[in-house]
Amino acid sequence: MINAFRETSKTFVDELGSLLIDVFHYLALFIIGASVVWSAVVAYAGMISQGHATIGDILLLFIYLELGAMVGIYFKTNMMPVRCLIFIAITALSRLLISDIQAHHQADMGILLVSGSILLLALSTLVIGKPFNN
């Protein structure tokens, strides 16, 4: 009788724990997704108030787009899409490179290092390969 109670209790606690983890998971994804949308809207409103968008602004919108796609993919598959993270990093480094060139107008070692980092990330997408279909 005690063993049956122990098993029933363990099953109940395991199911409750799984439910709480799922609730936290979906709540966190919703908060992250809402934050990405909010940040993108604020950035876009800033572009509208300036009356124009720079290439850095447009690349920032692409970063928000990739973050939103990553949240959506994670929501549907419960798998972290590493390729999306790499694409975000490439876009962020491209944005950094463009803003650095616009600000300093000179070639230096920093430009070479950022360009090499972009190349390394691009090559890493080849190493990772295409995602598997279930």
PDB file of C-alpha atoms in Angstrom:
ATOM      1  CA  MET A   1       0.000   0.000   0.000  1.00  0.00           C
ATOM      2  CA  ILE A   2       2.813   2.379   0.862  1.00  0.00           C
ATOM      3  CA  ASN A   3       4.631   1.473  -2.368  1.00  0.00           C
ATOM      4  CA  ALA A   4       1.456   2.128  -4.388  1.00  0.00           C
ATOM      5  CA  PHE A   5       1.066   5.530  -2.687  1.00  0.00           C
ATOM      6  CA  ARG A   6       4.737   6.292  -3.331  1.00  0.00           C
ATOM      7  CA  GLU A   7       4.393   5.406  -7.037  1.00  0.00           C
ATOM      8  CA  THR A   8       1.189   7.431  -7.379  1.00  0.00           C
ATOM      9  CA  SER A   9       2.814  10.404  -5.653  1.00  0.00           C
ATOM     10  CA  LYS A  10       5.915  10.140  -7.823  1.00  0.00           C
ATOM     11  CA  THR A  11       3.798  10.014 -10.985  1.00  0.00           C
ATOM     12  CA  PHE A  12       1.779  13.046  -9.866  1.00  0.00           C
ATOM     13  CA  VAL A  13       4.878  15.069  -8.983  1.00  0.00           C
ATOM     14  CA  ASP A  14       6.560  14.139 -12.288  1.00  0.00           C
ATOM     15  CA  GLU A  15       3.489  15.217 -14.269  1.00  0.00           C
ATOM     16  CA  LEU A  16       3.174  18.433 -12.273  1.00  0.00           C
ATOM     17  CA  GLY A  17       6.868  19.176 -12.825  1.00  0.00           C
ATOM     18  CA  SER A  18       6.521  18.589 -16.563  1.00  0.00           C
ATOM     19  CA  LEU A  19       3.479  20.872 -16.671  1.00  0.00           C
ATOM     20  CA  LEU A  20       5.309  23.647 -14.807  1.00  0.00           C
ATOM     21  CA  ILE A  21       8.319  23.346 -17.108  1.00  0.00           C
ATOM     22  CA  ASP A  22       6.070  23.561 -20.181  1.00  0.00           C
ATOM     23  CA  VAL A  23       4.250  26.611 -18.768  1.00  0.00           C
ATOM     24  CA  PHE A  24       7.567  28.327 -18.043  1.00  0.00           C
ATOM     25  CA  HIS A  25       8.869  27.368 -21.491  1.00  0.00           C
ATOM     26  CA  TYR A  26       5.897  28.862 -23.346  1.00  0.00           C
ATOM     27  CA  LEU A  27       5.755  31.934 -21.115  1.00  0.00           C
ATOM     28  CA  ALA A  28       9.466  32.613 -21.639  1.00  0.00           C
ATOM     29  CA  LEU A  29       9.126  32.164 -25.409  1.00  0.00           C
ATOM     30  CA  PHE A  30       6.170  34.547 -25.465  1.00  0.00           C
ATOM     31  CA  ILE A  31       8.104  37.160 -23.467  1.00  0.00           C
ATOM     32  CA  ILE A  32      11.172  36.835 -25.711  1.00  0.00           C
ATOM     33  CA  GLY A  33       9.038  37.028 -28.868  1.00  0.00           C
ATOM     34  CA  ALA A  34       7.120  40.047 -27.565  1.00  0.00           C
ATOM     35  CA  SER A  35      10.414  41.753 -26.651  1.00  0.00           C
ATOM     36  CA  VAL A  36      11.777  41.195 -30.166  1.00  0.00           C
ATOM     37  CA  VAL A  37       8.612  42.638 -31.725  1.00  0.00           C
ATOM     38  CA  TRP A  38       8.635  45.577 -29.306  1.00  0.00           C
ATOM     39  CA  SER A  39      12.301  46.338 -30.014  1.00  0.00           C
ATOM     40  CA  ALA A  40      11.748  46.114 -33.767  1.00  0.00           C
ATOM     41  CA  VAL A  41       8.759  48.489 -33.590  1.00  0.00           C
ATOM     42  CA  VAL A  42      10.733  50.996 -31.505  1.00  0.00           C
ATOM     43  CA  ALA A  43      13.682  50.814 -33.920  1.00  0.00           C
ATOM     44  CA  TYR A  44      11.369  51.260 -36.899  1.00  0.00           C
ATOM     45  CA  ALA A  45       9.627  54.208 -35.228  1.00  0.00           C
ATOM     46  CA  GLY A  46      13.043  55.800 -34.751  1.00  0.00           C
ATOM     47  CA  MET A  47      13.781  55.365 -38.451  1.00  0.00           C
ATOM     48  CA  ILE A  48      10.466  56.957 -39.357  1.00  0.00           C
ATOM     49  CA  SER A  49      11.116  59.913 -37.041  1.00  0.00           C
ATOM     50  CA  GLN A  50      14.518  60.438 -38.706  1.00  0.00           C
ATOM     51  CA  GLY A  51      12.893  60.409 -42.107  1.00  0.00           C
ATOM     52  CA  HIS A  52      15.298  57.840 -43.518  1.00  0.00           C
ATOM     53  CA  ALA A  53      16.937  54.511 -42.784  1.00  0.00           C
ATOM     54  CA  THR A  54      20.638  53.792 -43.010  1.00  0.00           C
ATOM     55  CA  ILE A  55      22.047  50.457 -44.088  1.00  0.00           C
ATOM     56  CA  GLY A  56      22.844  49.828 -40.412  1.00  0.00           C
ATOM     57  CA  ASP A  57      19.184  50.386 -39.543  1.00  0.00           C
ATOM     58  CA  ILE A  58      18.056  47.947 -42.216  1.00  0.00           C
ATOM     59  CA  LEU A  59      20.552  45.339 -41.005  1.00  0.00           C
ATOM     60  CA  LEU A  60      19.202  45.855 -37.483  1.00  0.00           C
ATOM     61  CA  LEU A  61      15.724  45.021 -38.783  1.00  0.00           C
ATOM     62  CA  PHE A  62      17.155  41.842 -40.335  1.00  0.00           C
ATOM     63  CA  ILE A  63      18.586  40.924 -36.930  1.00  0.00           C
ATOM     64  CA  TYR A  64      15.148  41.356 -35.389  1.00  0.00           C
ATOM     65  CA  LEU A  65      13.644  39.267 -38.197  1.00  0.00           C
ATOM     66  CA  GLU A  66      16.113  36.432 -37.558  1.00  0.00           C
ATOM     67  CA  LEU A  67      15.513  36.599 -33.801  1.00  0.00           C
ATOM     68  CA  GLY A  68      11.778  36.337 -34.409  1.00  0.00           C
ATOM     69  CA  ALA A  69      12.274  33.411 -36.778  1.00  0.00           C
ATOM     70  CA  MET A  70      14.490  31.703 -34.222  1.00  0.00           C
ATOM     71  CA  VAL A  71      11.825  32.081 -31.521  1.00  0.00           C
ATOM     72  CA  GLY A  72       9.214  30.705 -33.917  1.00  0.00           C
ATOM     73  CA  ILE A  73      11.336  27.709 -34.872  1.00  0.00           C
ATOM     74  CA  TYR A  74      12.144  26.989 -31.237  1.00  0.00           C
ATOM     75  CA  PHE A  75       8.436  27.286 -30.359  1.00  0.00           C
ATOM     76  CA  LYS A  76       7.451  24.757 -33.032  1.00  0.00           C
ATOM     77  CA  THR A  77      10.303  22.258 -32.718  1.00  0.00           C
ATOM     78  CA  ASN A  78      11.761  22.747 -29.197  1.00  0.00           C
ATOM     79  CA  MET A  79      15.178  22.745 -30.874  1.00  0.00           C
ATOM     80  CA  MET A  80      17.610  25.672 -30.908  1.00  0.00           C
ATOM     81  CA  PRO A  81      18.382  26.536 -34.546  1.00  0.00           C
ATOM     82  CA  VAL A  82      22.133  27.121 -34.441  1.00  0.00           C
ATOM     83  CA  ARG A  83      22.136  28.277 -38.066  1.00  0.00           C
ATOM     84  CA  CYS A  84      19.865  31.186 -37.109  1.00  0.00           C
ATOM     85  CA  LEU A  85      22.321  32.222 -34.405  1.00  0.00           C
ATOM     86  CA  ILE A  86      25.140  32.154 -36.944  1.00  0.00           C
ATOM     87  CA  PHE A  87      23.109  34.251 -39.397  1.00  0.00           C
ATOM     88  CA  ILE A  88      22.385  36.758 -36.625  1.00  0.00           C
ATOM     89  CA  ALA A  89      26.094  36.929 -35.804  1.00  0.00           C
ATOM     90  CA  ILE A  90      26.994  37.457 -39.473  1.00  0.00           C
ATOM     91  CA  THR A  91      24.417  40.232 -39.781  1.00  0.00           C
ATOM     92  CA  ALA A  92      25.585  41.878 -36.543  1.00  0.00           C
ATOM     93  CA  LEU A  93      29.227  41.761 -37.663  1.00  0.00           C
ATOM     94  CA  SER A  94      28.273  43.167 -41.073  1.00  0.00           C
ATOM     95  CA  ARG A  95      26.459  46.004 -39.340  1.00  0.00           C
ATOM     96  CA  LEU A  96      29.526  46.625 -37.158  1.00  0.00           C
ATOM     97  CA  LEU A  97      31.795  46.587 -40.203  1.00  0.00           C
ATOM     98  CA  ILE A  98      29.640  49.062 -42.120  1.00  0.00           C
ATOM     99  CA  SER A  99      29.331  51.456 -39.195  1.00  0.00           C
ATOM    100  CA  ASP A 100      33.080  51.266 -38.530  1.00  0.00           C
ATOM    101  CA  ILE A 101      33.914  52.048 -42.139  1.00  0.00           C
ATOM    102  CA  GLN A 102      31.403  54.923 -42.222  1.00  0.00           C
ATOM    103  CA  ALA A 103      32.807  56.401 -39.014  1.00  0.00           C
ATOM    104  CA  HIS A 104      36.552  56.069 -39.635  1.00  0.00           C
ATOM    105  CA  HIS A 105      36.925  55.942 -43.444  1.00  0.00           C
ATOM    106  CA  GLN A 106      40.204  54.075 -43.150  1.00  0.00           C
ATOM    107  CA  ALA A 107      41.402  50.519 -43.510  1.00  0.00           C
ATOM    108  CA  ASP A 108      42.885  49.001 -40.383  1.00  0.00           C
ATOM    109  CA  MET A 109      43.367  45.642 -38.721  1.00  0.00           C
ATOM    110  CA  GLY A 110      39.884  45.763 -37.170  1.00  0.00           C
ATOM    111  CA  ILE A 111      38.259  45.616 -40.590  1.00  0.00           C
ATOM    112  CA  LEU A 112      40.343  42.585 -41.484  1.00  0.00           C
ATOM    113  CA  LEU A 113      39.475  40.833 -38.217  1.00  0.00           C
ATOM    114  CA  VAL A 114      35.740  41.461 -38.559  1.00  0.00           C
ATOM    115  CA  SER A 115      35.822  40.353 -42.207  1.00  0.00           C
ATOM    116  CA  GLY A 116      37.698  37.200 -41.218  1.00  0.00           C
ATOM    117  CA  SER A 117      35.125  36.525 -38.511  1.00  0.00           C
ATOM    118  CA  ILE A 118      32.309  36.848 -41.041  1.00  0.00           C
ATOM    119  CA  LEU A 119      34.111  34.426 -43.349  1.00  0.00           C
ATOM    120  CA  LEU A 120      34.657  31.953 -40.519  1.00  0.00           C
ATOM    121  CA  LEU A 121      30.978  32.090 -39.553  1.00  0.00           C
ATOM    122  CA  ALA A 122      29.928  31.637 -43.195  1.00  0.00           C
ATOM    123  CA  LEU A 123      32.187  28.592 -43.471  1.00  0.00           C
ATOM    124  CA  SER A 124      30.727  27.205 -40.257  1.00  0.00           C
ATOM    125  CA  THR A 125      27.282  27.111 -41.870  1.00  0.00           C
ATOM    126  CA  LEU A 126      28.778  24.786 -44.488  1.00  0.00           C
ATOM    127  CA  VAL A 127      30.220  22.547 -41.784  1.00  0.00           C
ATOM    128  CA  ILE A 128      26.898  22.385 -39.936  1.00  0.00           C
ATOM    129  CA  GLY A 129      25.104  21.456 -43.149  1.00  0.00           C
ATOM    130  CA  LYS A 130      21.406  21.499 -43.805  1.00  0.00           C
ATOM    131  CA  PRO A 131      18.930  20.839 -41.007  1.00  0.00           C
ATOM    132  CA  PHE A 132      17.531  17.349 -40.675  1.00  0.00           C
ATOM    133  CA  ASN A 133      13.906  16.681 -41.556  1.00  0.00           C
ATOM    134  CA  ASN A 134      12.021  14.327 -39.278  1.00  0.00           C
TER     135      ASN A 134
END
